[in-house]
PDB file of C-alpha atoms in Angstrom:
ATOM      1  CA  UNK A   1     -53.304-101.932  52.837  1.00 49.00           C
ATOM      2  CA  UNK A   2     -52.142-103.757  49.571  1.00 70.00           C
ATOM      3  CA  UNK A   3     -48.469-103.808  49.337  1.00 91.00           C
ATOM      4  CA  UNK A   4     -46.228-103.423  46.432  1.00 93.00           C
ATOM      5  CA  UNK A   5     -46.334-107.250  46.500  1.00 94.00           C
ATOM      6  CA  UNK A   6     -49.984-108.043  46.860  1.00 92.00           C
ATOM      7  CA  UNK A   7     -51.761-104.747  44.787  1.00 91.00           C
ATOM      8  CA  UNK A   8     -53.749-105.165  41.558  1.00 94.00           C
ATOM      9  CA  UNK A   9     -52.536-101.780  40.488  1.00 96.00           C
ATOM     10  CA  UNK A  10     -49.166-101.878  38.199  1.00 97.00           C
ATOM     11  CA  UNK A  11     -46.920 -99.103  40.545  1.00 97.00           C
ATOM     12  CA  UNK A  12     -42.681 -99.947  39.113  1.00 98.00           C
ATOM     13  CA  UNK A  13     -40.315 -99.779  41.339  1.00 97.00           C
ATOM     14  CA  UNK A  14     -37.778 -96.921  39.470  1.00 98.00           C
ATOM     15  CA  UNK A  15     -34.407 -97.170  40.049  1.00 95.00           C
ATOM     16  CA  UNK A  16     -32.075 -93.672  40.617  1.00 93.00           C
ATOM     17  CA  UNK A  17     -31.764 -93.226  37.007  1.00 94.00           C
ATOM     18  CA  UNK A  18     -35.715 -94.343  36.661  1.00 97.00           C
ATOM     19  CA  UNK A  19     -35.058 -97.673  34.904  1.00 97.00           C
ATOM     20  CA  UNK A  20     -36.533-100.803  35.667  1.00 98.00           C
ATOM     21  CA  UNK A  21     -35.199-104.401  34.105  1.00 98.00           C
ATOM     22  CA  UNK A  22     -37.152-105.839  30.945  1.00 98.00           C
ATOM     23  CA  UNK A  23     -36.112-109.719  30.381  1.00 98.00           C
ATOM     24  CA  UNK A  24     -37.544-111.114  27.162  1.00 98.00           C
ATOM     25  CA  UNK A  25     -38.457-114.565  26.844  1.00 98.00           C
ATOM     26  CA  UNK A  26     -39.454-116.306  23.554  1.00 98.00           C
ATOM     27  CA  UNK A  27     -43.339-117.037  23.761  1.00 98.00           C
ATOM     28  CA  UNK A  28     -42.475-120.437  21.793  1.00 98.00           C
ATOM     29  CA  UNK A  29     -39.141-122.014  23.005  1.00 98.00           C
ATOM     30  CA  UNK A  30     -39.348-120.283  26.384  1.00 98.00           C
ATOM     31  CA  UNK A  31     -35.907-119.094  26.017  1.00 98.00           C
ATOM     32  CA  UNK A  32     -34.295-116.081  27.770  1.00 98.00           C
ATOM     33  CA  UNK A  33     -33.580-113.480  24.645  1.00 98.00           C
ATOM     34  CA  UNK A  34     -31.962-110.617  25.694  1.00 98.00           C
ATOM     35  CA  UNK A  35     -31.625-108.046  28.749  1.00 98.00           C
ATOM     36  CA  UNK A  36     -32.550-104.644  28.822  1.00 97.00           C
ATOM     37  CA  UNK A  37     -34.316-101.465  30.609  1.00 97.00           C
ATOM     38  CA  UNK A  38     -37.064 -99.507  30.239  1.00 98.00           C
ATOM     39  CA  UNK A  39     -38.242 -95.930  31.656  1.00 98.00           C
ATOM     40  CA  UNK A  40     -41.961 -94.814  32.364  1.00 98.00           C
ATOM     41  CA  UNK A  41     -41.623 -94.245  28.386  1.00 98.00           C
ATOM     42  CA  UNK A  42     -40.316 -97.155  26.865  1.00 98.00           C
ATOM     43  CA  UNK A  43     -42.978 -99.070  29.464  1.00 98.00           C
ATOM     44  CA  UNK A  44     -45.564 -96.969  28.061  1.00 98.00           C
ATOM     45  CA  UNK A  45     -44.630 -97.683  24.399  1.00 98.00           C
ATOM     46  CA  UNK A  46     -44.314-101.193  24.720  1.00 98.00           C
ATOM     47  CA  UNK A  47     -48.106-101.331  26.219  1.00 98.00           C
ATOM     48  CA  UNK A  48     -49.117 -98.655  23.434  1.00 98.00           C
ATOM     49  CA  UNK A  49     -47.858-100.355  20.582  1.00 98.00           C
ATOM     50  CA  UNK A  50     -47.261-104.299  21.149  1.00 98.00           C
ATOM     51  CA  UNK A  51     -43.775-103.765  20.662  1.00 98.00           C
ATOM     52  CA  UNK A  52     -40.744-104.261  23.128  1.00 98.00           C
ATOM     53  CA  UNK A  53     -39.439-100.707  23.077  1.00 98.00           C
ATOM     54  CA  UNK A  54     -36.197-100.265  25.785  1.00 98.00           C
ATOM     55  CA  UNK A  55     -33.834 -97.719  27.126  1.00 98.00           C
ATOM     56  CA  UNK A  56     -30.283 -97.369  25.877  1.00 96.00           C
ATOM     57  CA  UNK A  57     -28.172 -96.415  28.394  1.00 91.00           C
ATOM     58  CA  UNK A  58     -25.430 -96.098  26.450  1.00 90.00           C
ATOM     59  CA  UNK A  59     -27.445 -93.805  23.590  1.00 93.00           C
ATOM     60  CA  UNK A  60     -29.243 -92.140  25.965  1.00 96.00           C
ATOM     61  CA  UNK A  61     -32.237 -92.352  24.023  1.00 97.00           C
ATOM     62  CA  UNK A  62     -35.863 -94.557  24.195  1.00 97.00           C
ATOM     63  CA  UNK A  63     -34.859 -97.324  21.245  1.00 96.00           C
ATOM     64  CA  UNK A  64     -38.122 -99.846  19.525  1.00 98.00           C
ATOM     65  CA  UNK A  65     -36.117-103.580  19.863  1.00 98.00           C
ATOM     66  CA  UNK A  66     -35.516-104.040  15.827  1.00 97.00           C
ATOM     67  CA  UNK A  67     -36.444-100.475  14.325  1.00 95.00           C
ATOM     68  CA  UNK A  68     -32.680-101.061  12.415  1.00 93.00           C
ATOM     69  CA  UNK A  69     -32.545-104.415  11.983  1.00 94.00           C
ATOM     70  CA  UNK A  70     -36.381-105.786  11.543  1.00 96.00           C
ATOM     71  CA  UNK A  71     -35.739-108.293  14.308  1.00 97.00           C
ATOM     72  CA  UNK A  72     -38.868-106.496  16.383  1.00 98.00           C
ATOM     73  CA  UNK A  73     -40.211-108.482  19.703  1.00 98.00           C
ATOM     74  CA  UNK A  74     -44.047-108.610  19.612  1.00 98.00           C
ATOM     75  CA  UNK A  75     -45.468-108.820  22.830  1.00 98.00           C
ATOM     76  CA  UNK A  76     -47.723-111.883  23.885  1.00 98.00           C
ATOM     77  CA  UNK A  77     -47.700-111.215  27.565  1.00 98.00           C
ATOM     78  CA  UNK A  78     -46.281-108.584  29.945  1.00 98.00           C
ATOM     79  CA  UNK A  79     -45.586-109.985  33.844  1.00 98.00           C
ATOM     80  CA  UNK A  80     -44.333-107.829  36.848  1.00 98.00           C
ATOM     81  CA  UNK A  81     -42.077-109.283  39.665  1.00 98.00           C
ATOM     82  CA  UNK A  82     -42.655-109.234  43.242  1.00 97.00           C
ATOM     83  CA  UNK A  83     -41.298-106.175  44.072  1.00 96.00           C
ATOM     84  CA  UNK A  84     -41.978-104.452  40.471  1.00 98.00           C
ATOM     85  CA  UNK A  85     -38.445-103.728  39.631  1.00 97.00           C
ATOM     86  CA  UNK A  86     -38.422-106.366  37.003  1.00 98.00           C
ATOM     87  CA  UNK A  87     -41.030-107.037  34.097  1.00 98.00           C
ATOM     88  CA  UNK A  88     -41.069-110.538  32.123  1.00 98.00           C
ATOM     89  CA  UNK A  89     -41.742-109.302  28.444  1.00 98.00           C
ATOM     90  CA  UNK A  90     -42.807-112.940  26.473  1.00 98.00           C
ATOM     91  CA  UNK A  91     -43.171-112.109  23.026  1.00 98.00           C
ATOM     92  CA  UNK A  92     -42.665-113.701  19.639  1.00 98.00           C
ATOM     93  CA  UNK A  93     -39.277-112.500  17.893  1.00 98.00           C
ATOM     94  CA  UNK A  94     -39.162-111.796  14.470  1.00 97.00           C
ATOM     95  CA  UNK A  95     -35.808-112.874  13.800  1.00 97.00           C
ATOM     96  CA  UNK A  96     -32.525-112.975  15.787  1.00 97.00           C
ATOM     97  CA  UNK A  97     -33.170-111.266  19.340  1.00 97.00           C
ATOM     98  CA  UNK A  98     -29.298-110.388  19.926  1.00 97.00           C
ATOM     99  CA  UNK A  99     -27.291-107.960  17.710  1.00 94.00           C
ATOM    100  CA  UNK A 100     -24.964-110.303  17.110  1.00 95.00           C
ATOM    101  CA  UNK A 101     -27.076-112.021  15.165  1.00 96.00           C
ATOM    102  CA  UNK A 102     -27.493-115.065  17.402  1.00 97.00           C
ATOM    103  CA  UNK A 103     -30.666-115.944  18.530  1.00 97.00           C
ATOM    104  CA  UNK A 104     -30.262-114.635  21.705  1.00 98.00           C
ATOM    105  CA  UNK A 105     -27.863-113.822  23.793  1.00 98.00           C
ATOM    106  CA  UNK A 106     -26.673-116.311  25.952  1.00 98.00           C
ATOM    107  CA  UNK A 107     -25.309-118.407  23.451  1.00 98.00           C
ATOM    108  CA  UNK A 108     -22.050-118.560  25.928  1.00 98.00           C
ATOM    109  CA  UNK A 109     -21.979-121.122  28.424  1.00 98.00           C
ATOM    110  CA  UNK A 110     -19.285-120.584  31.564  1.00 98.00           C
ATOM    111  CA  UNK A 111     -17.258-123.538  32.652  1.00 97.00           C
ATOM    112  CA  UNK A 112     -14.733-121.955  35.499  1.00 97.00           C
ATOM    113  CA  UNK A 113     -13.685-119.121  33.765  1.00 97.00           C
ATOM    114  CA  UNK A 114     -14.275-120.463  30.127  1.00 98.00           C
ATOM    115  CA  UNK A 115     -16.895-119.676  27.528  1.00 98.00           C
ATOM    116  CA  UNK A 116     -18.005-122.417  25.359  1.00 97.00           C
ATOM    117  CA  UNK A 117     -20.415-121.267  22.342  1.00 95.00           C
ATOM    118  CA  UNK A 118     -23.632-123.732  22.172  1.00 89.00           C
TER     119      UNK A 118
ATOM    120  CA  UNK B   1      -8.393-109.672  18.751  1.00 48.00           C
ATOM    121  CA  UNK B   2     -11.583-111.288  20.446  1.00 70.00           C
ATOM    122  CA  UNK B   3     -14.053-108.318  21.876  1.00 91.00           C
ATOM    123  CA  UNK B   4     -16.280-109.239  24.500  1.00 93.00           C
ATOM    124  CA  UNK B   5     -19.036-110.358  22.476  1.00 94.00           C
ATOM    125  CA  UNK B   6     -16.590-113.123  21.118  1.00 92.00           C
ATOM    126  CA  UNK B   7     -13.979-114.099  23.785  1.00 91.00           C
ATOM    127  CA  UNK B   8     -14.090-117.691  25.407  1.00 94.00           C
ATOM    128  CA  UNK B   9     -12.869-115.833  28.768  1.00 96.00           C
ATOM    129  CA  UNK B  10     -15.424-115.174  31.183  1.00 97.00           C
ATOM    130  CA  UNK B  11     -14.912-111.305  31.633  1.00 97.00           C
ATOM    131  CA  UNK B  12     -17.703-110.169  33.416  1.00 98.00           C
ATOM    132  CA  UNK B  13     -18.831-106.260  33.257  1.00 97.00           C
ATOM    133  CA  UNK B  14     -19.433-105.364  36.600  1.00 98.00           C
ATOM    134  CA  UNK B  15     -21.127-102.082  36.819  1.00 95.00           C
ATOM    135  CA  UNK B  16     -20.295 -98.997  38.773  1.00 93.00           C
ATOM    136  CA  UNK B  17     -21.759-100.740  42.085  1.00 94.00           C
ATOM    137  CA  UNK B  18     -19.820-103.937  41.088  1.00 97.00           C
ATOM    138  CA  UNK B  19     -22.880-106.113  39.987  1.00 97.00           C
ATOM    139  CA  UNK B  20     -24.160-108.283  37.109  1.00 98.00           C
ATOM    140  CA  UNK B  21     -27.878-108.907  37.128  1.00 98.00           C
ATOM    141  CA  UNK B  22     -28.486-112.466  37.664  1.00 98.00           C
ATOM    142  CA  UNK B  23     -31.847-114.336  35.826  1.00 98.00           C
ATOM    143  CA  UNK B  24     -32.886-117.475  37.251  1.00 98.00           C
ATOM    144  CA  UNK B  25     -34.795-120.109  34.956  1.00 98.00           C
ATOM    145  CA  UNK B  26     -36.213-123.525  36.206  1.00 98.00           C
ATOM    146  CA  UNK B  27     -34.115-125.861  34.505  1.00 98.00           C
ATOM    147  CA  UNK B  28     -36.925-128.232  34.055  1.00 98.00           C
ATOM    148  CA  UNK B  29     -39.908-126.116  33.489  1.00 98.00           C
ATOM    149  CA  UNK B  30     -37.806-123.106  31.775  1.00 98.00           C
ATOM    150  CA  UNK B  31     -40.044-120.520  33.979  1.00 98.00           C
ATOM    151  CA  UNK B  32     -38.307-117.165  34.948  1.00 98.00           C
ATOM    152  CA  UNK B  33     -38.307-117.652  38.697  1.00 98.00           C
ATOM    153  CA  UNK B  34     -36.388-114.317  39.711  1.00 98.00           C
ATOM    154  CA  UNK B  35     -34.129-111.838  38.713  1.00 98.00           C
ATOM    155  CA  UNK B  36     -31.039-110.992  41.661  1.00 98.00           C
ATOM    156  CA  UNK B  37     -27.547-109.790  41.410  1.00 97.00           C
ATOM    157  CA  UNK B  38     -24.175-110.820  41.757  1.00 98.00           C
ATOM    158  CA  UNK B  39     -20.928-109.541  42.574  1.00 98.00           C
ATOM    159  CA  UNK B  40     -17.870-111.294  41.803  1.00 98.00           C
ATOM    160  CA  UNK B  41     -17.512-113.238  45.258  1.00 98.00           C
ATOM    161  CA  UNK B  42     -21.430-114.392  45.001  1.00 98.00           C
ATOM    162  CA  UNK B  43     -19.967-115.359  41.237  1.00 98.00           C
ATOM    163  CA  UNK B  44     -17.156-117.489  43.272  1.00 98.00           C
ATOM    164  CA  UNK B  45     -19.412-119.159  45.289  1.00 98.00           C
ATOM    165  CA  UNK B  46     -22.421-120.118  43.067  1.00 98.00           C
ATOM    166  CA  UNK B  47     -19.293-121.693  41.223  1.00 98.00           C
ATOM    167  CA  UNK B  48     -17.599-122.958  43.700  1.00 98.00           C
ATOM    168  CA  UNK B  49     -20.725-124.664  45.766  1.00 98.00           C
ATOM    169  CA  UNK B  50     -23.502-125.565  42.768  1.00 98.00           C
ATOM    170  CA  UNK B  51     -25.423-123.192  44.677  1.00 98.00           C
ATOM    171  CA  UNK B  52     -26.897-119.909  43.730  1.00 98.00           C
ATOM    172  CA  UNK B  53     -25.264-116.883  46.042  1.00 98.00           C
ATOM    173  CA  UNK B  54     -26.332-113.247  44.864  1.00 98.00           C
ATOM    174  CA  UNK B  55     -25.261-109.606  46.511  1.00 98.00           C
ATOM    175  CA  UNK B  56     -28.356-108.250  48.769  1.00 96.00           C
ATOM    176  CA  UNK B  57     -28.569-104.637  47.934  1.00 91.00           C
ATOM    177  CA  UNK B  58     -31.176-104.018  50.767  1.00 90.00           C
ATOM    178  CA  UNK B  59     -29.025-105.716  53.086  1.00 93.00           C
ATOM    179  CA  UNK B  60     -25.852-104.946  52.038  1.00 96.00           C
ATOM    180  CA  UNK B  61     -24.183-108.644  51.962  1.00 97.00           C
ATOM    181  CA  UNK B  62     -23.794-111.997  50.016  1.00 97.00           C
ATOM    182  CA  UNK B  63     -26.773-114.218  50.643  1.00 96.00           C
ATOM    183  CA  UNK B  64     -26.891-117.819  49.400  1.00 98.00           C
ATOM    184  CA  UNK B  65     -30.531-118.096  47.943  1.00 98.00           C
ATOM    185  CA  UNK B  66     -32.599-120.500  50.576  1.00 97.00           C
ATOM    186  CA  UNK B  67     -30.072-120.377  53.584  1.00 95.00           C
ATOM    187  CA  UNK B  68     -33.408-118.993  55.610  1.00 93.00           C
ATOM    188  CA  UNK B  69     -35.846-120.460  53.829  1.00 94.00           C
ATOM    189  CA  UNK B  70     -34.443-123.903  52.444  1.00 96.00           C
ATOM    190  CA  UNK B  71     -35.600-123.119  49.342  1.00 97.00           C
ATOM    191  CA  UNK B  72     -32.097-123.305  47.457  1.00 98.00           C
ATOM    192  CA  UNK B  73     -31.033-123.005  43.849  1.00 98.00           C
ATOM    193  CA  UNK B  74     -29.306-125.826  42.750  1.00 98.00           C
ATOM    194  CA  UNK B  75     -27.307-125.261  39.862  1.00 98.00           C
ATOM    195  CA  UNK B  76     -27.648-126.672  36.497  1.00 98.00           C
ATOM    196  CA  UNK B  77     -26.159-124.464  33.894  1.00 98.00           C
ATOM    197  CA  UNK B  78     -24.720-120.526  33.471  1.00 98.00           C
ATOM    198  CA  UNK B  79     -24.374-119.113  30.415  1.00 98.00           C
ATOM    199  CA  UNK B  80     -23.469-115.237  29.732  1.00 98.00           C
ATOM    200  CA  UNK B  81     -24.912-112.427  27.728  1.00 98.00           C
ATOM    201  CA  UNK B  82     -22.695-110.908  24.948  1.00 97.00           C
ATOM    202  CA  UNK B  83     -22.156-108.018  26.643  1.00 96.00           C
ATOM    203  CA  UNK B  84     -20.521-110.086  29.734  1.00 98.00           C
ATOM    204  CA  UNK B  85     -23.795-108.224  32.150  1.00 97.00           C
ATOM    205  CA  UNK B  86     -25.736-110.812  32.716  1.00 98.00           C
ATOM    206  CA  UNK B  87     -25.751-114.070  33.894  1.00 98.00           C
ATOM    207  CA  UNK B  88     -28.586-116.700  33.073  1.00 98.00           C
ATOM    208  CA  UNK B  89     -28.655-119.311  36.281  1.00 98.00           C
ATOM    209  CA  UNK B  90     -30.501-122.523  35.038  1.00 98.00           C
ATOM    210  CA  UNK B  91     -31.283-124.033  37.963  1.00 98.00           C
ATOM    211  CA  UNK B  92     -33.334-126.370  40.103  1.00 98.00           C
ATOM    212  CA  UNK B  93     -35.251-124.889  42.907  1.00 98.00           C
ATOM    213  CA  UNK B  94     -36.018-126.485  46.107  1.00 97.00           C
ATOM    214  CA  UNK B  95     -39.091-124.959  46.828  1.00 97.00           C
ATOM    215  CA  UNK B  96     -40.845-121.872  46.189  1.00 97.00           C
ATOM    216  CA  UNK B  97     -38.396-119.127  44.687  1.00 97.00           C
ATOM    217  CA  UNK B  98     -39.885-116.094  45.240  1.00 97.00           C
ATOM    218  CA  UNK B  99     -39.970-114.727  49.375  1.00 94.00           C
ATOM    219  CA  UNK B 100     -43.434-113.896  48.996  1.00 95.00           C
ATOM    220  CA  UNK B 101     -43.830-118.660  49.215  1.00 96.00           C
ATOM    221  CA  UNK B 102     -45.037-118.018  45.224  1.00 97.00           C
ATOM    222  CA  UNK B 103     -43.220-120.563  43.187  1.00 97.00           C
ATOM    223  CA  UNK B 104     -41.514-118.034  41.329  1.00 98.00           C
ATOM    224  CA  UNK B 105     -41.343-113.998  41.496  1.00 98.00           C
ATOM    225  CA  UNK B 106     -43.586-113.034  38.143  1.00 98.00           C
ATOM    226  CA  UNK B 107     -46.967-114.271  39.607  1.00 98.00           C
ATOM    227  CA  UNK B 108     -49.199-111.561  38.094  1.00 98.00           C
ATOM    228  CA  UNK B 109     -50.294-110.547  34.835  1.00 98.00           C
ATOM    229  CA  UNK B 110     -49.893-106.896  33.493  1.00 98.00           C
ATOM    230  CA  UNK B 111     -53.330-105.561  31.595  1.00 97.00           C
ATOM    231  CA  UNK B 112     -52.803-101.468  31.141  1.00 97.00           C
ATOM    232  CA  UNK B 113     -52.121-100.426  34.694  1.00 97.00           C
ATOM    233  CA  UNK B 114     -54.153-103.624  36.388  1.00 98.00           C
ATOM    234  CA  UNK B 115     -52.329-106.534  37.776  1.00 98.00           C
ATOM    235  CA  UNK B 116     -53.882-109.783  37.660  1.00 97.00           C
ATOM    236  CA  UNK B 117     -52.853-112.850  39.500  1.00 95.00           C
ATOM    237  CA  UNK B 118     -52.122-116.052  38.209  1.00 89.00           C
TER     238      UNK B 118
END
């Protein structure tokens, strides 16, 4: 019997509150974007549309990555992990992935317990 | 006064179960190899040893990636997000990352609800 690791049949792994993690990477650069979550719905929407589309915990609400700002995340690709708890979401930003306005964002590096933009 | 988003501090935001989630990137090749996560002693001791350490939530204790296996994470870089809830681990691995021996956790390919290796 196929296990969750070996299966050809996408089955996530839902967490208590029925989230699993989304990281976006930049189909160019490779770079890690941005963090975030996604229920059955947002999963759904982001395979319906081409669009990342997320989870906000804090708004309680499903949220499409740049429907405010115009910085969307078109997706290239769409990879599950091992144990299907996290999915790899390479797509092609159209403009700054973090609401900050950097490009992404880990633009912090840690030194000890320092943070050194760049 | 400098919010989170902005402070040179390293202020992680543990959540309610005391984690970050942790997102490890081949430092030469820039693939995602895995996504684990830490609590503020495996923070310590990736620091402290140039090794990664994450918080087994299966197992219920810190585990230094590879002290089974051999297949270690050798630290390059951190960086944080600008929320302070997730760390980015640029790394060199000594071997396969993922447990399953595949050289890194996102080995298959979402299509609708198929999974495709490779």
């Amino acid at each position: 019997m196929a296990s969750i690791e070996t299966n050809d049949r996408l089955t996530p792994r839902w967490d208590a509150t029925g989230l699993i993690t989304g990281v976006v990477v930049d189909a160019v650069s490779k770079d890690v974007l941005m963090l975030a979550y996604l229920n059955a719905e947002a999963l759904e929407l982001t395979q319906a549309t081409g669009f990342a589309h997320f989870w906000s915990r804090s708004r309680g609400k499903i949220w499409k990555k740049g429907e405010e700002s115009g910085n969307t995340l078109r997706v290239v690709e769409l990879r599950i992990d091992c144990d299907q708890d996290a999915l790899l979401i390479i797509a092609e930003p159209g403009g700054p992935a973090c609401h900050t306005g950097a490009r992404n964002c880990f633009y912090r590096r840690v030194e000890g317990d320092a943070l050194i933009s760049g």
